[in-house]
Amino acid sequence: MDRIIRFAGVTKRYETEDRVVAIDSVDLEISRGERVAIMGPSGSGKSTLLNLISGLDEPTSGTVFFEDRALSEMNDNELTLMRRKKIGLIFQTFNLLPTLTATENVSLPLRLDGMRRRTANARAVELLTRVGLNERLTHRPDELSGGERQRIAIARSLVFNPPVLLADEPTGNLDSHTGADIIELLDKLHDEFQTTVVLVTHNSSAAEHCERRFTMLDGKIVSSNE
Ligand SMILES: Nc1ncnc2c1ncn2[C@@H]1O[C@H](COP(=O)(O)OP(=O)(O)OP(=O)(O)O)[C@@H](O)[C@H]1O
Ligand SMILES: [Mg+2]
């Protein structure tokens, strides 16, 4: 299988007074198109693992590879492009800009990438339609429900058709019914684009949608369903 993400002996230590080991010698391979769920208690290193994949955090030791290239060997420009074009990020708190409409939130990354307004807006509308929000295009985040906000965030994460989607508790702020809708939407996107999905979740029924499931504890992967 075509490997897209690899961790080789990755450790992330925070040099605070208590010297927290957030990720402890992790080896991991994720194939293109695979869906991986990461579970585990608070503080076990789940968000840190995602941040290491996207290069937002750097390992203290060991190497993270994306498409078989070490992140440590990429220059700033290459890292920025990888983050922007190859990885979609979704968070528990949606991270939308409150003063922008749904369409503007989704088109913003395209505008920042130099796309003309009209083309960027058309692409945003196409994605918002795909996530079922075509009747909410001019609403601002505070005029939308939690599930609708998360769907905007998902549309935004997809503007560049990234091969990898990293989702950090995307249903954590949603009621169980709305959360199930979001997971169903991720399933649909996976079916359509074979997107690689790394899903951090406390919800075991959401995790069931992934072919592989890991549990983390104290920075280590302690169990998986393989
Ligand atoms: N910037 C930082 N400086 C120091 N320690 C940190 C920092 N970020 C995270 N940590 C520590 O690293 C450990 C792992 O944190 P992480 O955020 O990855 O946990 P998590 O599994 O995502 O938890 P949660 O389920 O609560 O989101 C925690 O003990 C945390 O306190
Ligand atoms: Mg976290």
PDB file of N, CA and C in Angstrom, residues 32-125:
ATOM      1  N   ARG A  32      -2.163   5.788   2.273  1.00  0.00           N
ATOM      2  CA  ARG A  32      -3.053   6.676   1.536  1.00  0.00           C
ATOM      3  C   ARG A  32      -4.460   6.079   1.515  1.00  0.00           C
ATOM      4  N   GLY A  33      -5.437   6.887   1.847  1.00  0.00           N
ATOM      5  CA  GLY A  33      -6.820   6.433   1.802  1.00  0.00           C
ATOM      6  C   GLY A  33      -7.313   5.752   3.062  1.00  0.00           C
ATOM      7  N   GLU A  34      -6.410   5.541   4.007  1.00  0.00           N
ATOM      8  CA  GLU A  34      -6.801   4.870   5.237  1.00  0.00           C
ATOM      9  C   GLU A  34      -7.527   5.824   6.186  1.00  0.00           C
ATOM     10  N   ARG A  35      -8.402   5.269   7.034  1.00  0.00           N
ATOM     11  CA  ARG A  35      -9.002   6.061   8.104  1.00  0.00           C
ATOM     12  C   ARG A  35      -8.538   5.516   9.443  1.00  0.00           C
ATOM     13  N   VAL A  36      -7.992   6.399  10.252  1.00  0.00           N
ATOM     14  CA  VAL A  36      -7.417   6.004  11.537  1.00  0.00           C
ATOM     15  C   VAL A  36      -8.096   6.805  12.645  1.00  0.00           C
ATOM     16  N   ALA A  37      -8.601   6.112  13.646  1.00  0.00           N
ATOM     17  CA  ALA A  37      -9.169   6.803  14.812  1.00  0.00           C
ATOM     18  C   ALA A  37      -8.166   6.739  15.946  1.00  0.00           C
ATOM     19  N   ILE A  38      -8.005   7.837  16.660  1.00  0.00           N
ATOM     20  CA  ILE A  38      -7.115   7.873  17.815  1.00  0.00           C
ATOM     21  C   ILE A  38      -7.942   8.232  19.034  1.00  0.00           C
ATOM     22  N   MET A  39      -7.927   7.322  19.994  1.00  0.00           N
ATOM     23  CA  MET A  39      -8.673   7.552  21.225  1.00  0.00           C
ATOM     24  C   MET A  39      -7.667   7.618  22.372  1.00  0.00           C
ATOM     25  N   GLY A  40      -8.164   7.845  23.575  1.00  0.00           N
ATOM     26  CA  GLY A  40      -7.274   7.886  24.726  1.00  0.00           C
ATOM     27  C   GLY A  40      -7.619   9.060  25.614  1.00  0.00           C
ATOM     28  N   PRO A  41      -7.216   8.977  26.894  1.00  0.00           N
ATOM     29  CA  PRO A  41      -7.610  10.000  27.861  1.00  0.00           C
ATOM     30  C   PRO A  41      -6.993  11.361  27.577  1.00  0.00           C
ATOM     31  N   SER A  42      -7.535  12.373  28.222  1.00  0.00           N
ATOM     32  CA  SER A  42      -7.023  13.736  28.119  1.00  0.00           C
ATOM     33  C   SER A  42      -5.550  13.762  28.529  1.00  0.00           C
ATOM     34  N   GLY A  43      -4.746  14.441  27.726  1.00  0.00           N
ATOM     35  CA  GLY A  43      -3.322  14.567  28.034  1.00  0.00           C
ATOM     36  C   GLY A  43      -2.470  13.424  27.528  1.00  0.00           C
ATOM     37  N   SER A  44      -3.081  12.469  26.799  1.00  0.00           N
ATOM     38  CA  SER A  44      -2.309  11.298  26.372  1.00  0.00           C
ATOM     39  C   SER A  44      -1.480  11.559  25.113  1.00  0.00           C
ATOM     40  N   GLY A  45      -1.663  12.723  24.467  1.00  0.00           N
ATOM     41  CA  GLY A  45      -0.796  13.069  23.342  1.00  0.00           C
ATOM     42  C   GLY A  45      -1.473  13.093  21.980  1.00  0.00           C
ATOM     43  N   LYS A  46      -2.800  13.005  21.956  1.00  0.00           N
ATOM     44  CA  LYS A  46      -3.520  12.902  20.682  1.00  0.00           C
ATOM     45  C   LYS A  46      -3.354  14.155  19.810  1.00  0.00           C
ATOM     46  N   SER A  47      -3.593  15.332  20.406  1.00  0.00           N
ATOM     47  CA  SER A  47      -3.462  16.568  19.617  1.00  0.00           C
ATOM     48  C   SER A  47      -2.007  16.783  19.211  1.00  0.00           C
ATOM     49  N   THR A  48      -1.092  16.437  20.096  1.00  0.00           N
ATOM     50  CA  THR A  48       0.332  16.576  19.768  1.00  0.00           C
ATOM     51  C   THR A  48       0.677  15.714  18.556  1.00  0.00           C
ATOM     52  N   LEU A  49       0.129  14.511  18.514  1.00  0.00           N
ATOM     53  CA  LEU A  49       0.380  13.624  17.369  1.00  0.00           C
ATOM     54  C   LEU A  49      -0.082  14.285  16.063  1.00  0.00           C
ATOM     55  N   LEU A  50      -1.276  14.882  16.085  1.00  0.00           N
ATOM     56  CA  LEU A  50      -1.765  15.574  14.878  1.00  0.00           C
ATOM     57  C   LEU A  50      -0.859  16.753  14.522  1.00  0.00           C
ATOM     58  N   ASN A  51      -0.438  17.502  15.538  1.00  0.00           N
ATOM     59  CA  ASN A  51       0.426  18.665  15.278  1.00  0.00           C
ATOM     60  C   ASN A  51       1.781  18.261  14.711  1.00  0.00           C
ATOM     61  N   LEU A  52       2.230  17.068  15.050  1.00  0.00           N
ATOM     62  CA  LEU A  52       3.502  16.583  14.494  1.00  0.00           C
ATOM     63  C   LEU A  52       3.319  16.191  13.031  1.00  0.00           C
ATOM     64  N   ILE A  53       2.149  15.632  12.692  1.00  0.00           N
ATOM     65  CA  ILE A  53       1.883  15.260  11.291  1.00  0.00           C
ATOM     66  C   ILE A  53       1.865  16.508  10.415  1.00  0.00           C
ATOM     67  N   SER A  54       1.228  17.582  10.915  1.00  0.00           N
ATOM     68  CA  SER A  54       1.087  18.788  10.090  1.00  0.00           C
ATOM     69  C   SER A  54       2.307  19.695  10.194  1.00  0.00           C
ATOM     70  N   GLY A  55       3.276  19.311  11.017  1.00  0.00           N
ATOM     71  CA  GLY A  55       4.475  20.142  11.142  1.00  0.00           C
ATOM     72  C   GLY A  55       4.267  21.377  11.994  1.00  0.00           C
ATOM     73  N   LEU A  56       3.122  21.478  12.666  1.00  0.00           N
ATOM     74  CA  LEU A  56       2.909  22.611  13.577  1.00  0.00           C
ATOM     75  C   LEU A  56       3.802  22.464  14.801  1.00  0.00           C
ATOM     76  N   ASP A  57       4.098  21.221  15.159  1.00  0.00           N
ATOM     77  CA  ASP A  57       5.063  20.913  16.213  1.00  0.00           C
ATOM     78  C   ASP A  57       6.216  20.150  15.596  1.00  0.00           C
ATOM     79  N   GLU A  58       7.402  20.310  16.181  1.00  0.00           N
ATOM     80  CA  GLU A  58       8.564  19.543  15.716  1.00  0.00           C
ATOM     81  C   GLU A  58       8.929  18.515  16.762  1.00  0.00           C
ATOM     82  N   PRO A  59       9.295  17.303  16.337  1.00  0.00           N
ATOM     83  CA  PRO A  59       9.692  16.312  17.333  1.00  0.00           C
ATOM     84  C   PRO A  59      10.996  16.708  18.036  1.00  0.00           C
ATOM     85  N   THR A  60      11.136  16.259  19.279  1.00  0.00           N
ATOM     86  CA  THR A  60      12.394  16.443  19.995  1.00  0.00           C
ATOM     87  C   THR A  60      13.435  15.487  19.417  1.00  0.00           C
ATOM     88  N   SER A  61      12.992  14.265  19.102  1.00  0.00           N
ATOM     89  CA  SER A  61      13.854  13.328  18.383  1.00  0.00           C
ATOM     90  C   SER A  61      12.992  12.431  17.511  1.00  0.00           C
ATOM     91  N   GLY A  62      13.644  11.755  16.566  1.00  0.00           N
ATOM     92  CA  GLY A  62      12.902  10.938  15.607  1.00  0.00           C
ATOM     93  C   GLY A  62      12.478  11.774  14.406  1.00  0.00           C
ATOM     94  N   THR A  63      11.834  11.108  13.436  1.00  0.00           N
ATOM     95  CA  THR A  63      11.520  11.785  12.173  1.00  0.00           C
ATOM     96  C   THR A  63      10.078  11.526  11.764  1.00  0.00           C
ATOM     97  N   VAL A  64       9.427  12.602  11.302  1.00  0.00           N
ATOM     98  CA  VAL A  64       8.082  12.497  10.715  1.00  0.00           C
ATOM     99  C   VAL A  64       8.226  12.640   9.205  1.00  0.00           C
ATOM    100  N   PHE A  65       7.647  11.691   8.476  1.00  0.00           N
ATOM    101  CA  PHE A  65       7.681  11.731   7.009  1.00  0.00           C
ATOM    102  C   PHE A  65       6.282  11.980   6.468  1.00  0.00           C
ATOM    103  N   PHE A  66       6.194  12.812   5.440  1.00  0.00           N
ATOM    104  CA  PHE A  66       4.942  12.998   4.719  1.00  0.00           C
ATOM    105  C   PHE A  66       5.242  12.688   3.264  1.00  0.00           C
ATOM    106  N   GLU A  67       4.488  11.770   2.679  1.00  0.00           N
ATOM    107  CA  GLU A  67       4.777  11.286   1.318  1.00  0.00           C
ATOM    108  C   GLU A  67       6.264  10.952   1.176  1.00  0.00           C
ATOM    109  N   ASP A  68       6.794  10.243   2.188  1.00  0.00           N
ATOM    110  CA  ASP A  68       8.171   9.770   2.206  1.00  0.00           C
ATOM    111  C   ASP A  68       9.236  10.861   2.238  1.00  0.00           C
ATOM    112  N   ARG A  69       8.820  12.088   2.554  1.00  0.00           N
ATOM    113  CA  ARG A  69       9.821  13.142   2.762  1.00  0.00           C
ATOM    114  C   ARG A  69       9.839  13.543   4.225  1.00  0.00           C
ATOM    115  N   ALA A  70      11.055  13.668   4.780  1.00  0.00           N
ATOM    116  CA  ALA A  70      11.164  14.086   6.175  1.00  0.00           C
ATOM    117  C   ALA A  70      10.772  15.553   6.288  1.00  0.00           C
ATOM    118  N   LEU A  71       9.854  15.845   7.219  1.00  0.00           N
ATOM    119  CA  LEU A  71       9.456  17.242   7.425  1.00  0.00           C
ATOM    120  C   LEU A  71      10.654  18.097   7.802  1.00  0.00           C
ATOM    121  N   SER A  72      11.596  17.485   8.527  1.00  0.00           N
ATOM    122  CA  SER A  72      12.779  18.234   8.977  1.00  0.00           C
ATOM    123  C   SER A  72      13.668  18.663   7.808  1.00  0.00           C
ATOM    124  N   GLU A  73      13.473  18.052   6.645  1.00  0.00           N
ATOM    125  CA  GLU A  73      14.286  18.418   5.482  1.00  0.00           C
ATOM    126  C   GLU A  73      13.581  19.426   4.581  1.00  0.00           C
ATOM    127  N   MET A  74      12.327  19.741   4.917  1.00  0.00           N
ATOM    128  CA  MET A  74      11.601  20.721   4.094  1.00  0.00           C
ATOM    129  C   MET A  74      11.956  22.128   4.566  1.00  0.00           C
ATOM    130  N   ASN A  75      12.062  23.058   3.622  1.00  0.00           N
ATOM    131  CA  ASN A  75      12.256  24.447   4.034  1.00  0.00           C
ATOM    132  C   ASN A  75      10.897  25.073   4.376  1.00  0.00           C
ATOM    133  N   ASP A  76      10.923  26.301   4.876  1.00  0.00           N
ATOM    134  CA  ASP A  76       9.696  26.942   5.360  1.00  0.00           C
ATOM    135  C   ASP A  76       8.625  27.005   4.279  1.00  0.00           C
ATOM    136  N   ASN A  77       9.059  27.315   3.070  1.00  0.00           N
ATOM    137  CA  ASN A  77       8.122  27.425   1.966  1.00  0.00           C
ATOM    138  C   ASN A  77       7.448  26.082   1.661  1.00  0.00           C
ATOM    139  N   GLU A  78       8.255  25.026   1.647  1.00  0.00           N
ATOM    140  CA  GLU A  78       7.703  23.687   1.376  1.00  0.00           C
ATOM    141  C   GLU A  78       6.741  23.254   2.482  1.00  0.00           C
ATOM    142  N   LEU A  79       7.105  23.582   3.732  1.00  0.00           N
ATOM    143  CA  LEU A  79       6.235  23.238   4.864  1.00  0.00           C
ATOM    144  C   LEU A  79       4.903  23.990   4.769  1.00  0.00           C
ATOM    145  N   THR A  80       4.979  25.265   4.425  1.00  0.00           N
ATOM    146  CA  THR A  80       3.754  26.062   4.284  1.00  0.00           C
ATOM    147  C   THR A  80       2.861  25.484   3.199  1.00  0.00           C
ATOM    148  N   LEU A  81       3.471  25.133   2.076  1.00  0.00           N
ATOM    149  CA  LEU A  81       2.679  24.589   0.969  1.00  0.00           C
ATOM    150  C   LEU A  81       2.070  23.240   1.331  1.00  0.00           C
ATOM    151  N   MET A  82       2.842  22.402   2.025  1.00  0.00           N
ATOM    152  CA  MET A  82       2.315  21.101   2.442  1.00  0.00           C
ATOM    153  C   MET A  82       1.096  21.310   3.329  1.00  0.00           C
ATOM    154  N   ARG A  83       1.240  22.209   4.323  1.00  0.00           N
ATOM    155  CA  ARG A  83       0.151  22.465   5.263  1.00  0.00           C
ATOM    156  C   ARG A  83      -1.076  23.025   4.561  1.00  0.00           C
ATOM    157  N   ARG A  84      -0.832  23.901   3.611  1.00  0.00           N
ATOM    158  CA  ARG A  84      -1.959  24.557   2.958  1.00  0.00           C
ATOM    159  C   ARG A  84      -2.667  23.634   1.965  1.00  0.00           C
ATOM    160  N   LYS A  85      -1.880  22.879   1.188  1.00  0.00           N
ATOM    161  CA  LYS A  85      -2.450  22.162   0.045  1.00  0.00           C
ATOM    162  C   LYS A  85      -2.688  20.676   0.309  1.00  0.00           C
ATOM    163  N   LYS A  86      -1.938  20.107   1.236  1.00  0.00           N
ATOM    164  CA  LYS A  86      -1.995  18.653   1.382  1.00  0.00           C
ATOM    165  C   LYS A  86      -2.739  18.195   2.621  1.00  0.00           C
ATOM    166  N   ILE A  87      -2.958  19.138   3.551  1.00  0.00           N
ATOM    167  CA  ILE A  87      -3.561  18.736   4.819  1.00  0.00           C
ATOM    168  C   ILE A  87      -4.742  19.638   5.133  1.00  0.00           C
ATOM    169  N   GLY A  88      -5.896  19.021   5.381  1.00  0.00           N
ATOM    170  CA  GLY A  88      -7.056  19.764   5.856  1.00  0.00           C
ATOM    171  C   GLY A  88      -7.164  19.584   7.357  1.00  0.00           C
ATOM    172  N   LEU A  89      -7.419  20.686   8.068  1.00  0.00           N
ATOM    173  CA  LEU A  89      -7.499  20.604   9.532  1.00  0.00           C
ATOM    174  C   LEU A  89      -8.911  20.946   9.997  1.00  0.00           C
ATOM    175  N   ILE A  90      -9.431  20.125  10.907  1.00  0.00           N
ATOM    176  CA  ILE A  90     -10.744  20.394  11.503  1.00  0.00           C
ATOM    177  C   ILE A  90     -10.595  20.285  13.021  1.00  0.00           C
ATOM    178  N   PHE A  91     -11.186  21.243  13.739  1.00  0.00           N
ATOM    179  CA  PHE A  91     -11.028  21.281  15.190  1.00  0.00           C
ATOM    180  C   PHE A  91     -12.380  21.210  15.896  1.00  0.00           C
ATOM    181  N   GLN A  92     -12.300  20.939  17.180  1.00  0.00           N
ATOM    182  CA  GLN A  92     -13.489  20.888  18.021  1.00  0.00           C
ATOM    183  C   GLN A  92     -14.222  22.235  18.033  1.00  0.00           C
ATOM    184  N   THR A  93     -13.455  23.319  17.988  1.00  0.00           N
ATOM    185  CA  THR A  93     -14.044  24.657  18.142  1.00  0.00           C
ATOM    186  C   THR A  93     -14.238  25.379  16.807  1.00  0.00           C
ATOM    187  N   PHE A  94     -14.177  24.647  15.717  1.00  0.00           N
ATOM    188  CA  PHE A  94     -14.489  25.140  14.361  1.00  0.00           C
ATOM    189  C   PHE A  94     -13.491  26.170  13.817  1.00  0.00           C
ATOM    190  N   ASN A  95     -13.036  27.113  14.683  1.00  0.00           N
ATOM    191  CA  ASN A  95     -12.047  28.124  14.264  1.00  0.00           C
ATOM    192  C   ASN A  95     -12.443  28.891  13.002  1.00  0.00           C
ATOM    193  N   LEU A  96     -13.685  29.381  12.987  1.00  0.00           N
ATOM    194  CA  LEU A  96     -14.120  30.220  11.864  1.00  0.00           C
ATOM    195  C   LEU A  96     -13.930  31.687  12.233  1.00  0.00           C
ATOM    196  N   LEU A  97     -13.821  32.541  11.228  1.00  0.00           N
ATOM    197  CA  LEU A  97     -13.721  33.973  11.500  1.00  0.00           C
ATOM    198  C   LEU A  97     -15.131  34.536  11.654  1.00  0.00           C
ATOM    199  N   PRO A  98     -15.437  35.136  12.826  1.00  0.00           N
ATOM    200  CA  PRO A  98     -16.812  35.517  13.154  1.00  0.00           C
ATOM    201  C   PRO A  98     -17.390  36.612  12.259  1.00  0.00           C
ATOM    202  N   THR A  99     -16.535  37.468  11.689  1.00  0.00           N
ATOM    203  CA  THR A  99     -17.067  38.581  10.906  1.00  0.00           C
ATOM    204  C   THR A  99     -17.289  38.209   9.446  1.00  0.00           C
ATOM    205  N   LEU A 100     -16.872  37.017   9.051  1.00  0.00           N
ATOM    206  CA  LEU A 100     -17.018  36.611   7.643  1.00  0.00           C
ATOM    207  C   LEU A 100     -18.226  35.701   7.464  1.00  0.00           C
ATOM    208  N   THR A 101     -18.837  35.759   6.287  1.00  0.00           N
ATOM    209  CA  THR A 101     -19.944  34.864   5.971  1.00  0.00           C
ATOM    210  C   THR A 101     -19.404  33.451   5.723  1.00  0.00           C
ATOM    211  N   ALA A 102     -20.333  32.506   5.597  1.00  0.00           N
ATOM    212  CA  ALA A 102     -19.942  31.121   5.299  1.00  0.00           C
ATOM    213  C   ALA A 102     -19.081  31.088   4.037  1.00  0.00           C
ATOM    214  N   THR A 103     -19.548  31.743   2.984  1.00  0.00           N
ATOM    215  CA  THR A 103     -18.804  31.729   1.716  1.00  0.00           C
ATOM    216  C   THR A 103     -17.421  32.344   1.890  1.00  0.00           C
ATOM    217  N   GLU A 104     -17.361  33.474   2.630  1.00  0.00           N
ATOM    218  CA  GLU A 104     -16.062  34.143   2.811  1.00  0.00           C
ATOM    219  C   GLU A 104     -15.102  33.311   3.650  1.00  0.00           C
ATOM    220  N   ASN A 105     -15.634  32.617   4.676  1.00  0.00           N
ATOM    221  CA  ASN A 105     -14.764  31.756   5.479  1.00  0.00           C
ATOM    222  C   ASN A 105     -14.128  30.666   4.616  1.00  0.00           C
ATOM    223  N   VAL A 106     -14.924  30.093   3.729  1.00  0.00           N
ATOM    224  CA  VAL A 106     -14.420  28.978   2.916  1.00  0.00           C
ATOM    225  C   VAL A 106     -13.488  29.481   1.809  1.00  0.00           C
ATOM    226  N   SER A 107     -13.795  30.665   1.260  1.00  0.00           N
ATOM    227  CA  SER A 107     -12.961  31.137   0.144  1.00  0.00           C
ATOM    228  C   SER A 107     -11.662  31.787   0.609  1.00  0.00           C
ATOM    229  N   LEU A 108     -11.588  32.128   1.906  1.00  0.00           N
ATOM    230  CA  LEU A 108     -10.404  32.852   2.396  1.00  0.00           C
ATOM    231  C   LEU A 108      -9.066  32.170   2.076  1.00  0.00           C
ATOM    232  N   PRO A 109      -8.923  30.861   2.350  1.00  0.00           N
ATOM    233  CA  PRO A 109      -7.616  30.243   2.033  1.00  0.00           C
ATOM    234  C   PRO A 109      -7.271  30.318   0.544  1.00  0.00           C
ATOM    235  N   LEU A 110      -8.289  30.291  -0.309  1.00  0.00           N
ATOM    236  CA  LEU A 110      -8.041  30.386  -1.749  1.00  0.00           C
ATOM    237  C   LEU A 110      -7.595  31.802  -2.118  1.00  0.00           C
ATOM    238  N   ARG A 111      -8.245  32.796  -1.476  1.00  0.00           N
ATOM    239  CA  ARG A 111      -7.871  34.193  -1.730  1.00  0.00           C
ATOM    240  C   ARG A 111      -6.441  34.433  -1.275  1.00  0.00           C
ATOM    241  N   LEU A 112      -6.101  33.877  -0.092  1.00  0.00           N
ATOM    242  CA  LEU A 112      -4.733  34.042   0.426  1.00  0.00           C
ATOM    243  C   LEU A 112      -3.723  33.377  -0.491  1.00  0.00           C
ATOM    244  N   ASP A 113      -4.184  32.362  -1.223  1.00  0.00           N
ATOM    245  CA  ASP A 113      -3.309  31.656  -2.159  1.00  0.00           C
ATOM    246  C   ASP A 113      -3.265  32.368  -3.513  1.00  0.00           C
ATOM    247  N   GLY A 114      -3.971  33.480  -3.628  1.00  0.00           N
ATOM    248  CA  GLY A 114      -3.869  34.291  -4.842  1.00  0.00           C
ATOM    249  C   GLY A 114      -4.983  34.079  -5.861  1.00  0.00           C
ATOM    250  N   MET A 115      -5.999  33.307  -5.489  1.00  0.00           N
ATOM    251  CA  MET A 115      -7.083  33.072  -6.453  1.00  0.00           C
ATOM    252  C   MET A 115      -7.993  34.312  -6.532  1.00  0.00           C
ATOM    253  N   ARG A 116      -8.512  34.577  -7.723  1.00  0.00           N
ATOM    254  CA  ARG A 116      -9.410  35.728  -7.903  1.00  0.00           C
ATOM    255  C   ARG A 116     -10.710  35.503  -7.138  1.00  0.00           C
ATOM    256  N   ARG A 117     -11.289  36.633  -6.682  1.00  0.00           N
ATOM    257  CA  ARG A 117     -12.469  36.546  -5.823  1.00  0.00           C
ATOM    258  C   ARG A 117     -13.597  35.719  -6.441  1.00  0.00           C
ATOM    259  N   ARG A 118     -13.882  35.974  -7.693  1.00  0.00           N
ATOM    260  CA  ARG A 118     -15.010  35.315  -8.335  1.00  0.00           C
ATOM    261  C   ARG A 118     -14.805  33.791  -8.405  1.00  0.00           C
ATOM    262  N   THR A 119     -13.592  33.382  -8.762  1.00  0.00           N
ATOM    263  CA  THR A 119     -13.278  31.953  -8.859  1.00  0.00           C
ATOM    264  C   THR A 119     -13.303  31.308  -7.477  1.00  0.00           C
ATOM    265  N   ALA A 120     -12.731  32.033  -6.499  1.00  0.00           N
ATOM    266  CA  ALA A 120     -12.683  31.513  -5.126  1.00  0.00           C
ATOM    267  C   ALA A 120     -14.097  31.370  -4.569  1.00  0.00           C
ATOM    268  N   ASN A 121     -14.946  32.363  -4.832  1.00  0.00           N
ATOM    269  CA  ASN A 121     -16.319  32.282  -4.340  1.00  0.00           C
ATOM    270  C   ASN A 121     -17.074  31.118  -4.976  1.00  0.00           C
ATOM    271  N   ALA A 122     -16.850  30.911  -6.263  1.00  0.00           N
ATOM    272  CA  ALA A 122     -17.531  29.813  -6.949  1.00  0.00           C
ATOM    273  C   ALA A 122     -17.120  28.471  -6.337  1.00  0.00           C
ATOM    274  N   ARG A 123     -15.835  28.345  -6.053  1.00  0.00           N
ATOM    275  CA  ARG A 123     -15.330  27.114  -5.434  1.00  0.00           C
ATOM    276  C   ARG A 123     -15.930  26.947  -4.026  1.00  0.00           C
ATOM    277  N   ALA A 124     -16.019  28.045  -3.280  1.00  0.00           N
ATOM    278  CA  ALA A 124     -16.588  27.991  -1.924  1.00  0.00           C
ATOM    279  C   ALA A 124     -18.051  27.551  -1.974  1.00  0.00           C
ATOM    280  N   VAL A 125     -18.798  28.089  -2.921  1.00  0.00           N
ATOM    281  CA  VAL A 125     -20.212  27.740  -3.031  1.00  0.00           C
ATOM    282  C   VAL A 125     -20.352  26.257  -3.392  1.00  0.00           C
TER     283      VAL A 125
END
